[in-house]
Short mmCIF file of C-alpha atoms in Angstrom, two decimals:
data_model
loop_
_atom_site.label_atom_id
_atom_site.label_comp_id
_atom_site.label_asym_id
_atom_site.label_seq_id
_atom_site.Cartn_x
_atom_site.Cartn_y
_atom_site.Cartn_z
CA MET A 209 24.43 -9.28 -0.94
CA SER A 210 26.49 -11.30 1.56
CA LYS A 211 25.39 -8.86 4.15
CA LYS A 212 21.72 -9.58 3.64
CA GLU A 213 21.08 -10.87 7.17
CA GLU A 214 22.11 -7.46 8.57
CA VAL A 215 20.08 -5.34 6.11
CA SER A 216 17.19 -3.77 7.77
CA LEU A 217 13.70 -3.84 6.27
CA SER A 218 13.68 -0.08 5.92
CA VAL A 219 16.63 -0.29 3.54
CA ILE A 220 14.95 -3.04 1.59
CA ARG A 221 11.89 -0.93 1.30
CA ARG A 222 13.79 1.88 -0.28
CA LEU A 223 15.35 -0.44 -2.98
CA PRO A 224 12.15 -0.61 -5.19
CA ARG A 225 12.18 3.19 -5.21
CA TYR A 226 15.82 3.27 -6.31
CA TYR A 227 14.96 0.73 -8.92
CA ARG A 228 12.08 2.77 -10.30
CA PHE A 229 14.10 6.04 -10.41
CA LEU A 230 17.09 4.37 -12.03
CA GLY A 231 14.86 2.69 -14.59
CA GLU A 232 13.39 6.08 -15.45
CA LEU A 233 16.97 7.65 -15.80
CA LEU A 234 17.87 4.77 -18.11
CA SER A 235 14.84 5.38 -20.20
CA TYR A 236 16.14 8.98 -20.66
CA GLY A 237 19.40 7.58 -21.96
CA MET A 238 21.43 8.66 -18.90
CA ILE A 239 24.60 6.61 -18.21
CA ARG A 240 26.08 7.78 -14.89
CA ILE A 241 24.73 9.70 -11.85
CA SER A 242 26.35 10.93 -8.67
CA SER A 243 24.79 10.19 -5.36
CA ARG A 244 24.21 14.01 -4.97
CA GLU A 245 22.16 14.20 -8.21
CA LEU A 246 20.25 10.95 -7.34
CA SER A 247 19.68 12.53 -3.94
CA GLU A 248 18.11 15.60 -5.36
CA LYS A 249 15.86 13.66 -7.72
CA MET A 250 14.72 11.22 -5.00
CA ASN A 251 14.55 13.57 -2.07
CA ILE A 252 16.76 11.36 0.07
CA THR A 253 20.15 12.58 1.44
CA ALA A 254 23.23 11.57 -0.56
CA SER A 255 24.71 10.01 2.56
CA GLN A 256 21.55 7.88 2.99
CA ILE A 257 21.81 6.68 -0.55
CA ARG A 258 25.51 5.76 -0.12
CA GLN A 259 24.72 4.05 3.21
CA ASP A 260 21.80 2.09 1.66
CA LEU A 261 23.79 0.90 -1.27
CA ASN A 262 26.85 0.04 0.80
CA CYS A 263 24.73 -2.45 2.66
CA PHE A 264 25.02 -4.68 -0.46
CA GLY A 265 28.66 -4.05 -1.04
CA GLY A 266 28.71 -0.54 -2.51
CA PHE A 267 28.56 0.10 -6.27
CA GLY A 268 29.72 3.76 -6.75
CA GLN A 269 33.25 4.81 -7.64
CA GLN A 270 34.54 7.88 -5.76
CA GLY A 271 34.25 10.82 -8.07
CA TYR A 272 32.52 8.92 -10.86
CA GLY A 273 29.17 8.26 -9.36
CA TYR A 274 27.09 5.26 -10.24
CA ASN A 275 26.77 3.43 -13.61
CA ILE A 276 22.92 3.57 -13.84
CA LYS A 277 22.57 0.41 -15.90
CA GLU A 278 24.78 -1.62 -13.58
CA LEU A 279 23.13 -0.36 -10.43
CA HIS A 280 19.66 -0.98 -11.88
CA GLU A 281 20.63 -4.52 -12.66
CA GLU A 282 22.23 -5.10 -9.37
CA ILE A 283 19.17 -3.88 -7.46
CA SER A 284 17.04 -6.11 -9.68
CA LYS A 285 19.19 -9.06 -8.63
CA ILE A 286 19.08 -8.07 -4.98
CA LEU A 287 15.29 -7.90 -5.16
CA GLY A 288 15.03 -11.14 -7.16
CA LEU A 289 13.01 -9.59 -9.90
CA ASP A 290 14.23 -12.17 -12.45
CA ASN A 291 12.77 -15.03 -10.48
CA LYS A 292 9.55 -16.69 -11.56
CA ILE A 293 8.11 -17.63 -8.28
CA LYS A 294 4.82 -19.55 -8.79
CA THR A 295 2.05 -17.47 -7.43
CA VAL A 296 -1.74 -17.84 -7.02
CA LEU A 297 -4.28 -15.11 -6.48
CA ILE A 298 -7.17 -15.75 -4.15
CA GLY A 299 -10.20 -13.60 -4.65
CA ALA A 300 -11.09 -12.32 -8.12
CA GLY A 301 -13.64 -9.60 -7.04
CA ASN A 302 -13.01 -6.00 -7.93
CA LEU A 303 -9.72 -5.81 -5.98
CA GLY A 304 -8.34 -9.15 -7.11
CA LYS A 305 -9.16 -8.41 -10.70
CA ALA A 306 -7.48 -5.08 -10.53
CA VAL A 307 -4.41 -6.53 -8.97
CA ALA A 308 -4.26 -9.32 -11.59
CA ASN A 309 -4.67 -6.90 -14.50
CA HIS A 310 -2.71 -4.03 -13.14
CA MET A 311 0.48 -5.64 -11.82
CA ASP A 312 3.52 -6.62 -13.87
CA PHE A 313 4.18 -9.88 -12.07
CA SER A 314 6.65 -11.30 -14.49
CA ASN A 315 8.98 -8.23 -14.07
CA ARG A 316 8.60 -8.33 -10.38
CA GLY A 317 9.81 -11.80 -9.66
CA PHE A 318 6.46 -13.68 -9.86
CA ASP A 319 4.73 -16.05 -12.21
CA LEU A 320 0.93 -15.85 -11.75
CA ILE A 321 -0.30 -19.38 -12.42
CA GLY A 322 -3.74 -19.63 -10.78
CA ILE A 323 -6.70 -17.48 -9.75
CA PHE A 324 -9.41 -18.56 -7.43
CA ASP A 325 -12.80 -17.32 -6.25
CA LYS A 326 -15.74 -18.87 -4.48
CA ASN A 327 -18.36 -16.91 -6.46
CA ASP A 328 -19.92 -19.08 -9.13
CA LYS A 329 -20.45 -16.07 -11.37
CA ILE A 330 -16.69 -15.52 -11.41
CA VAL A 331 -15.49 -19.06 -11.56
CA GLY A 332 -14.84 -20.17 -15.14
CA LYS A 333 -14.14 -16.65 -16.37
CA LYS A 334 -10.72 -15.66 -17.63
CA ILE A 335 -8.52 -12.99 -16.18
CA LYS A 336 -5.25 -12.38 -17.92
CA ASP A 337 -5.75 -15.61 -19.73
CA ILE A 338 -6.09 -17.58 -16.60
CA GLN A 339 -9.37 -19.31 -15.99
CA VAL A 340 -10.70 -18.68 -12.44
CA LEU A 341 -11.02 -21.83 -10.42
CA HIS A 342 -13.25 -22.40 -7.38
CA THR A 343 -11.54 -21.96 -4.05
CA ASP A 344 -12.46 -25.61 -3.31
CA ASN A 345 -9.72 -26.63 -5.79
CA ILE A 346 -6.94 -24.70 -3.98
CA LYS A 347 -5.54 -27.74 -2.25
CA ASP A 348 -5.49 -29.94 -5.26
CA PHE A 349 -3.99 -27.18 -7.41
CA CYS A 350 -1.25 -26.58 -4.89
CA ASN A 351 -0.43 -30.25 -4.73
CA ASP A 352 -0.19 -30.32 -8.55
CA TYR A 353 1.64 -27.06 -9.26
CA LYS A 354 3.30 -26.16 -5.96
CA PRO A 355 2.93 -22.37 -5.90
CA LYS A 356 5.02 -20.71 -3.19
CA VAL A 357 3.27 -17.32 -2.96
CA ALA A 358 -0.34 -16.33 -2.56
CA ILE A 359 -1.98 -13.01 -3.11
CA LEU A 360 -4.97 -12.59 -0.69
CA CYS A 361 -7.76 -10.36 -2.08
CA ILE A 362 -10.40 -11.87 0.05
CA PRO A 363 -12.44 -10.48 3.01
CA LYS A 364 -10.85 -10.82 6.43
CA ILE A 365 -13.46 -13.37 7.48
CA ALA A 366 -12.35 -15.83 4.87
CA THR A 367 -8.62 -15.33 5.29
CA GLU A 368 -7.88 -17.58 8.27
CA GLU A 369 -9.28 -20.68 6.72
CA ILE A 370 -7.79 -20.08 3.23
CA SER A 371 -4.41 -19.14 4.49
CA ASN A 372 -4.27 -22.26 6.69
CA ILE A 373 -5.00 -24.34 3.59
CA LEU A 374 -2.36 -22.48 1.62
CA ILE A 375 0.27 -22.75 4.30
CA ALA A 376 -0.42 -26.56 4.76
CA SER A 377 -0.05 -26.81 1.05
CA GLY A 378 3.43 -25.33 1.03
CA VAL A 379 2.79 -21.59 0.33
CA LYS A 380 5.59 -19.57 2.10
CA GLY A 381 4.89 -16.02 1.08
CA PHE A 382 1.82 -13.78 1.15
CA TRP A 383 0.89 -10.57 -0.47
CA ASN A 384 -1.93 -9.69 1.93
CA PHE A 385 -4.59 -7.20 1.03
CA SER A 386 -6.97 -8.48 3.67
CA HIS A 387 -7.01 -7.14 7.13
CA TYR A 388 -6.32 -10.47 8.74
CA ASP A 389 -3.12 -10.64 10.71
CA LEU A 390 -1.35 -13.59 9.09
CA LEU A 391 1.81 -13.40 11.08
CA GLY A 392 -0.14 -13.98 14.22
CA ILE A 393 -0.74 -17.52 13.09
CA ASN A 394 2.61 -18.67 11.64
CA SER A 395 6.11 -17.37 11.89
CA ASP A 396 7.52 -19.64 9.16
CA ILE A 397 5.95 -17.59 6.46
CA VAL A 398 6.68 -14.06 5.11
CA VAL A 399 4.01 -11.59 4.69
CA GLU A 400 3.88 -8.23 2.90
CA ASN A 401 0.77 -6.43 3.81
CA VAL A 402 -1.08 -3.72 1.65
CA HIS A 403 -3.39 -2.15 4.18
CA MET A 404 -5.15 0.26 1.85
CA SER A 405 -7.57 1.19 4.48
CA ASP A 406 -4.78 2.22 6.89
CA SER A 407 -3.23 4.29 4.11
CA LEU A 408 -6.56 6.13 3.57
CA MET A 409 -6.86 6.78 7.23
CA THR A 410 -3.42 8.17 7.35
CA LEU A 411 -4.35 10.54 4.49
CA SER A 412 -7.41 11.56 6.58
CA TYR A 413 -5.16 12.55 9.29
CA LEU A 414 -2.77 14.44 6.90
CA VAL A 415 -5.54 16.43 5.26
CA LYS A 416 -7.80 17.10 8.21
CA ASP A 417 -6.13 20.32 9.26
CA ILE A 418 -5.42 21.71 5.82
CA ASP A 419 -7.28 24.85 5.14
CA ILE A 420 -10.43 23.35 3.80
CA MET B 1470 -4.12 16.40 20.04
CA SER B 1471 -2.38 19.73 20.98
CA LYS B 1472 0.84 17.98 20.47
CA LYS B 1473 0.15 17.11 16.82
CA GLU B 1474 3.05 19.11 15.45
CA GLU B 1475 5.44 16.95 17.30
CA VAL B 1476 3.87 13.67 16.42
CA SER B 1477 5.93 11.76 13.96
CA LEU B 1478 4.55 10.20 10.85
CA SER B 1479 5.60 6.68 12.14
CA VAL B 1480 3.29 7.06 15.14
CA ILE B 1481 0.47 8.35 12.90
CA ARG B 1482 0.92 5.35 10.68
CA ARG B 1483 0.33 3.04 13.61
CA LEU B 1484 -2.90 4.70 14.55
CA PRO B 1485 -5.11 3.08 11.86
CA ARG B 1486 -3.82 -0.30 13.06
CA TYR B 1487 -4.79 0.53 16.66
CA TYR B 1488 -8.10 1.69 15.37
CA ARG B 1489 -8.75 -1.63 13.52
CA PHE B 1490 -7.67 -3.81 16.49
CA LEU B 1491 -9.82 -1.77 18.92
CA GLY B 1492 -12.81 -1.92 16.62
CA GLU B 1493 -12.38 -5.70 16.55
CA LEU B 1494 -12.21 -5.95 20.31
CA LEU B 1495 -15.32 -3.84 20.51
CA SER B 1496 -17.18 -6.08 18.18
CA TYR B 1497 -16.36 -8.99 20.58
CA GLY B 1498 -18.05 -7.07 23.33
CA MET B 1499 -14.81 -6.28 25.19
CA ILE B 1500 -14.78 -3.23 27.42
CA ARG B 1501 -11.28 -2.63 28.75
CA ILE B 1502 -7.87 -3.81 27.77
CA SER B 1503 -4.37 -3.28 29.28
CA SER B 1504 -1.46 -2.12 27.19
CA ARG B 1505 0.12 -5.56 27.87
CA GLU B 1506 -2.76 -7.45 26.36
CA LEU B 1507 -3.04 -5.03 23.45
CA SER B 1508 0.63 -5.46 22.95
CA GLU B 1509 0.29 -9.27 22.70
CA LYS B 1510 -2.52 -9.02 20.24
CA MET B 1511 -0.79 -6.37 18.04
CA ASN B 1512 2.76 -7.55 18.30
CA ILE B 1513 3.97 -4.20 19.48
CA THR B 1514 5.66 -3.71 22.82
CA ALA B 1515 3.47 -2.34 25.55
CA SER B 1516 5.90 0.53 26.11
CA GLN B 1517 5.53 1.44 22.47
CA ILE B 1518 1.82 1.53 22.83
CA ARG B 1519 1.92 3.68 25.94
CA GLN B 1520 4.44 6.02 24.11
CA ASP B 1521 2.28 6.24 21.05
CA LEU B 1522 -0.87 7.03 22.76
CA ASN B 1523 0.81 9.46 25.11
CA CYS B 1524 1.67 11.58 22.05
CA PHE B 1525 -2.02 12.56 22.01
CA GLY B 1526 -2.40 13.13 25.70
CA GLY B 1527 -2.56 9.60 27.09
CA PHE B 1528 -5.77 7.71 27.61
CA GLY B 1529 -5.08 4.73 29.91
CA GLN B 1530 -5.47 4.74 33.69
CA GLN B 1531 -2.68 3.22 35.69
CA GLY B 1532 -3.84 -0.36 36.71
CA TYR B 1533 -7.20 -0.14 34.84
CA GLY B 1534 -5.87 -0.24 31.12
CA TYR B 1535 -7.83 1.47 28.35
CA ASN B 1536 -11.49 1.84 27.87
CA ILE B 1537 -11.72 0.35 24.44
CA LYS B 1538 -14.72 2.32 23.22
CA GLU B 1539 -13.21 5.64 24.46
CA LEU B 1540 -9.87 4.95 22.91
CA HIS B 1541 -11.43 3.87 19.53
CA GLU B 1542 -13.42 7.06 19.45
CA GLU B 1543 -10.50 9.18 20.36
CA ILE B 1544 -8.36 7.68 17.66
CA SER B 1545 -11.17 8.18 15.15
CA LYS B 1546 -11.23 11.87 16.09
CA ILE B 1547 -7.46 12.16 15.89
CA LEU B 1548 -7.52 10.59 12.36
CA GLY B 1549 -10.45 12.74 11.36
CA LEU B 1550 -12.62 9.72 10.33
CA ASP B 1551 -15.82 11.61 10.95
CA ASN B 1552 -14.94 14.15 8.38
CA LYS B 1553 -16.55 14.23 4.98
CA ILE B 1554 -13.81 15.67 2.89
CA LYS B 1555 -14.99 16.07 -0.70
CA THR B 1556 -12.94 13.80 -2.88
CA VAL B 1557 -12.66 12.90 -6.56
CA LEU B 1558 -11.26 9.75 -8.07
CA ILE B 1559 -9.30 10.05 -11.29
CA GLY B 1560 -9.05 7.00 -13.47
CA ALA B 1561 -11.80 4.41 -13.45
CA GLY B 1562 -9.96 1.48 -14.99
CA ASN B 1563 -9.49 -1.75 -13.12
CA LEU B 1564 -7.68 -0.17 -10.24
CA GLY B 1565 -9.82 2.91 -9.90
CA LYS B 1566 -12.97 0.80 -10.04
CA ALA B 1567 -11.61 -1.56 -7.37
CA VAL B 1568 -10.64 1.40 -5.14
CA ALA B 1569 -14.11 3.01 -5.59
CA ASN B 1570 -16.00 -0.17 -4.88
CA HIS B 1571 -13.72 -1.53 -2.23
CA MET B 1572 -12.96 1.39 0.04
CA ASP B 1573 -15.28 2.53 2.84
CA PHE B 1574 -14.72 6.27 2.19
CA SER B 1575 -17.53 7.53 4.35
CA ASN B 1576 -16.10 5.79 7.43
CA ARG B 1577 -12.59 6.93 6.65
CA GLY B 1578 -13.09 10.70 6.55
CA PHE B 1579 -13.95 11.17 2.89
CA ASP B 1580 -17.00 11.82 0.67
CA LEU B 1581 -16.42 10.53 -2.84
CA ILE B 1582 -18.30 12.99 -4.99
CA GLY B 1583 -16.84 12.54 -8.51
CA ILE B 1584 -15.18 9.98 -10.73
CA PHE B 1585 -13.30 10.78 -13.95
CA ASP B 1586 -11.83 8.84 -16.82
CA LYS B 1587 -10.66 9.80 -20.35
CA ASN B 1588 -11.83 6.48 -21.88
CA ASP B 1589 -15.16 6.99 -23.75
CA LYS B 1590 -16.17 3.43 -22.99
CA ILE B 1591 -16.10 4.16 -19.27
CA VAL B 1592 -17.33 7.76 -19.24
CA GLY B 1593 -21.05 7.78 -18.54
CA LYS B 1594 -21.12 4.45 -16.72
CA LYS B 1595 -21.99 4.37 -12.96
CA ILE B 1596 -19.67 3.33 -10.23
CA LYS B 1597 -21.10 3.34 -6.74
CA ASP B 1598 -23.97 5.50 -8.05
CA ILE B 1599 -21.61 8.04 -9.43
CA GLN B 1600 -21.63 8.66 -13.14
CA VAL B 1601 -18.16 8.72 -14.52
CA LEU B 1602 -17.25 12.04 -16.18
CA HIS B 1603 -14.68 12.80 -18.82
CA THR B 1604 -11.43 14.07 -17.43
CA ASP B 1605 -11.89 17.20 -19.63
CA ASN B 1606 -14.56 18.26 -17.00
CA ILE B 1607 -12.20 18.09 -13.95
CA LYS B 1608 -11.55 21.81 -13.91
CA ASP B 1609 -15.23 22.85 -14.13
CA PHE B 1610 -16.27 20.22 -11.64
CA CYS B 1611 -13.61 21.44 -9.19
CA ASN B 1612 -14.79 25.06 -9.58
CA ASP B 1613 -18.41 23.95 -8.95
CA TYR B 1614 -17.92 21.41 -6.10
CA LYS B 1615 -14.54 22.22 -4.64
CA PRO B 1616 -13.16 18.80 -3.75
CA LYS B 1617 -10.15 18.96 -1.57
CA VAL B 1618 -8.64 15.41 -2.10
CA ALA B 1619 -8.03 13.37 -5.26
CA ILE B 1620 -7.36 9.73 -5.68
CA LEU B 1621 -5.09 9.10 -8.64
CA CYS B 1622 -5.37 5.77 -10.28
CA ILE B 1623 -3.94 6.87 -13.61
CA PRO B 1624 -0.77 5.87 -15.37
CA LYS B 1625 2.40 7.81 -14.42
CA ILE B 1626 2.48 9.56 -17.81
CA ALA B 1627 -0.87 11.22 -17.26
CA THR B 1628 -0.27 12.21 -13.61
CA GLU B 1629 1.74 15.38 -14.07
CA GLU B 1630 -0.78 17.17 -16.21
CA ILE B 1631 -3.87 16.02 -14.24
CA SER B 1632 -2.28 16.80 -10.86
CA ASN B 1633 -1.38 20.28 -12.01
CA ILE B 1634 -4.96 20.85 -13.00
CA LEU B 1635 -6.21 19.48 -9.64
CA ILE B 1636 -3.76 21.60 -7.61
CA ALA B 1637 -4.61 24.75 -9.53
CA SER B 1638 -8.27 23.92 -8.80
CA GLY B 1639 -7.70 23.76 -5.11
CA VAL B 1640 -7.02 20.11 -4.41
CA LYS B 1641 -4.72 19.80 -1.41
CA GLY B 1642 -4.43 16.13 -0.68
CA PHE B 1643 -3.64 13.21 -2.87
CA TRP B 1644 -4.01 9.44 -2.47
CA ASN B 1645 -1.58 8.49 -5.13
CA PHE B 1646 -1.52 5.07 -6.76
CA SER B 1647 0.60 6.20 -9.69
CA HIS B 1648 4.30 6.14 -9.68
CA TYR B 1649 4.57 9.84 -10.30
CA ASP B 1650 6.42 11.71 -7.54
CA LEU B 1651 3.85 14.38 -6.72
CA LEU B 1652 5.82 15.95 -3.91
CA GLY B 1653 8.54 16.85 -6.38
CA ILE B 1654 6.24 19.37 -7.95
CA ASN B 1655 4.55 21.08 -4.95
CA SER B 1656 5.26 21.21 -1.25
CA ASP B 1657 1.90 22.72 -0.32
CA ILE B 1658 0.07 19.58 -0.82
CA VAL B 1659 -0.08 16.41 1.19
CA VAL B 1660 0.42 13.10 -0.56
CA GLU B 1661 -0.17 9.51 0.68
CA ASN B 1662 1.39 7.10 -1.82
CA VAL B 1663 0.26 3.56 -2.39
CA HIS B 1664 3.12 2.03 -4.35
CA MET B 1665 1.73 -1.46 -4.93
CA SER B 1666 4.57 -2.28 -7.28
CA ASP B 1667 7.19 -1.40 -4.65
CA SER B 1668 5.36 -3.58 -2.18
CA LEU B 1669 5.37 -6.48 -4.65
CA MET B 1670 9.12 -6.01 -5.13
CA THR B 1671 9.70 -6.09 -1.37
CA LEU B 1672 7.87 -9.37 -1.25
CA SER B 1673 10.09 -10.63 -4.01
CA TYR B 1674 13.08 -9.86 -1.87
CA LEU B 1675 11.47 -11.45 1.21
CA VAL B 1676 10.54 -14.67 -0.54
CA LYS B 1677 13.58 -15.07 -2.78
CA ASP B 1678 15.64 -17.07 -0.29
CA ILE B 1679 12.90 -19.15 1.13
CA ASP B 1680 13.30 -22.79 0.56
CA ILE B 1681 11.61 -22.95 -2.82
#
C-alpha cells in the first residue's frame, strides 16, 4: 500500500475483478489458490497476477499460493470498501433509480445519504428509504451533511451547473453517468465515468462483422 | 477499415469518444478542426489522435485539419452505428428498464425487438412500446425473430442458463451487465461488459485518500 503513488490505474482497475473472483472462491469454501489456478479462472496470465499484487507488497507465499480470505480482505482494504463515504445521487429518473436500487453502496465504500431530482413528480418519493429532495436544496444539504461524493445521473446539459454547485460545496469525487467532461473543469476532483453509450458503440463495432 | 484486424481494442474504445466530441462540435456549427485543437478539447495528445485515426486510413489533410462532418460520419461507419442489429433485453427490473429507456439503441447500431423477464408482475407490461415477455419464451422468440445481440440485466445466478439458451439460439453478441464471466463459456461470441460494481470500487479507491 505504501507504493500507491506508483500503482497505475490499469492495475487498480483489475483489483475489483480480483475481489469479485476471490469472493466467489470464498463462497465455495476454498482456502488457498495458486496464481496459476487464479490465472486460469480469470483469464489473466499468472505473471500478470503476481505483478499486480506485488504492487501492494505481495501476498503469496512461494509454493503455497494465496490465502484467499486474507487476499480478499487486503484488496478490500486497498480499495477502501469498508469506508462509509457520504454520497449523494443527483437525478432520480430511470437511470438514477436503477443505480440507487441496484448498487450495494455500503459494501463498496459508500454511504448514500441523499437523492435529488428537479422533477416535482419524483421529489418527495422514497427510493431505498431516502426521500428525494429537489435539486434546489443541494447546496443547503451539502452544507449540513458534507457529502464527499456525488453520483451524476442527469443529462449532460444539466451537469455543468450541478457539478459546479457540488464542487463549491466540497464534493471531491464523482461517479459520472452523464456525458459531460467533468475533468475539463476542475483537476482537484476525481472522476470515474460510466459511459454506457460508449460501451454500446464498442459492442456495435465488435458485432458488426460477425456472421449475421 | 481494411486494417481492422490490426486495430487494438484500446483504439476502438476511444472511437466512441471521438464520435461524441465531433458530434458536439458539429452541433456548434464547426466545420474543420486540427488535431491540436481536438487534442486540447479531448485531453488526448495530438499524436495519439493522428495515430488512432491513421489505423483506419487517416482522414486529415496536412495543414487543413479534419473535416468534422466527414470524420464523424466515417467513425459512425467504422463503429457500425447505422446498423440495425436485432437485439433482445433480458431482465426488465430497475436496471433493465433504465437501460431500455435510457439508451438510444437505434443511433448506436441496434434495433431492440424484445424484452424478457421472469417476474409475472413485469411480464405483459410495456417498456418503450415493447411488451415484456416471459423468459420461458426466449427460445421460441429467437427462432422466430433471430436476434443477434442480447443485453443481460439479470443476476449473475441466472446468467449461465439464459446465456446458454441465447447462444444455442444464435445470439452472437452480449452487452453484459451481470457479473457472470460469459467469455469463460464460449469463445465464439463477443462480449462487452459493463461492470458497474467494479467502476464503483475503482471510485472508492480513487476517493479514499482525498482529504475527507
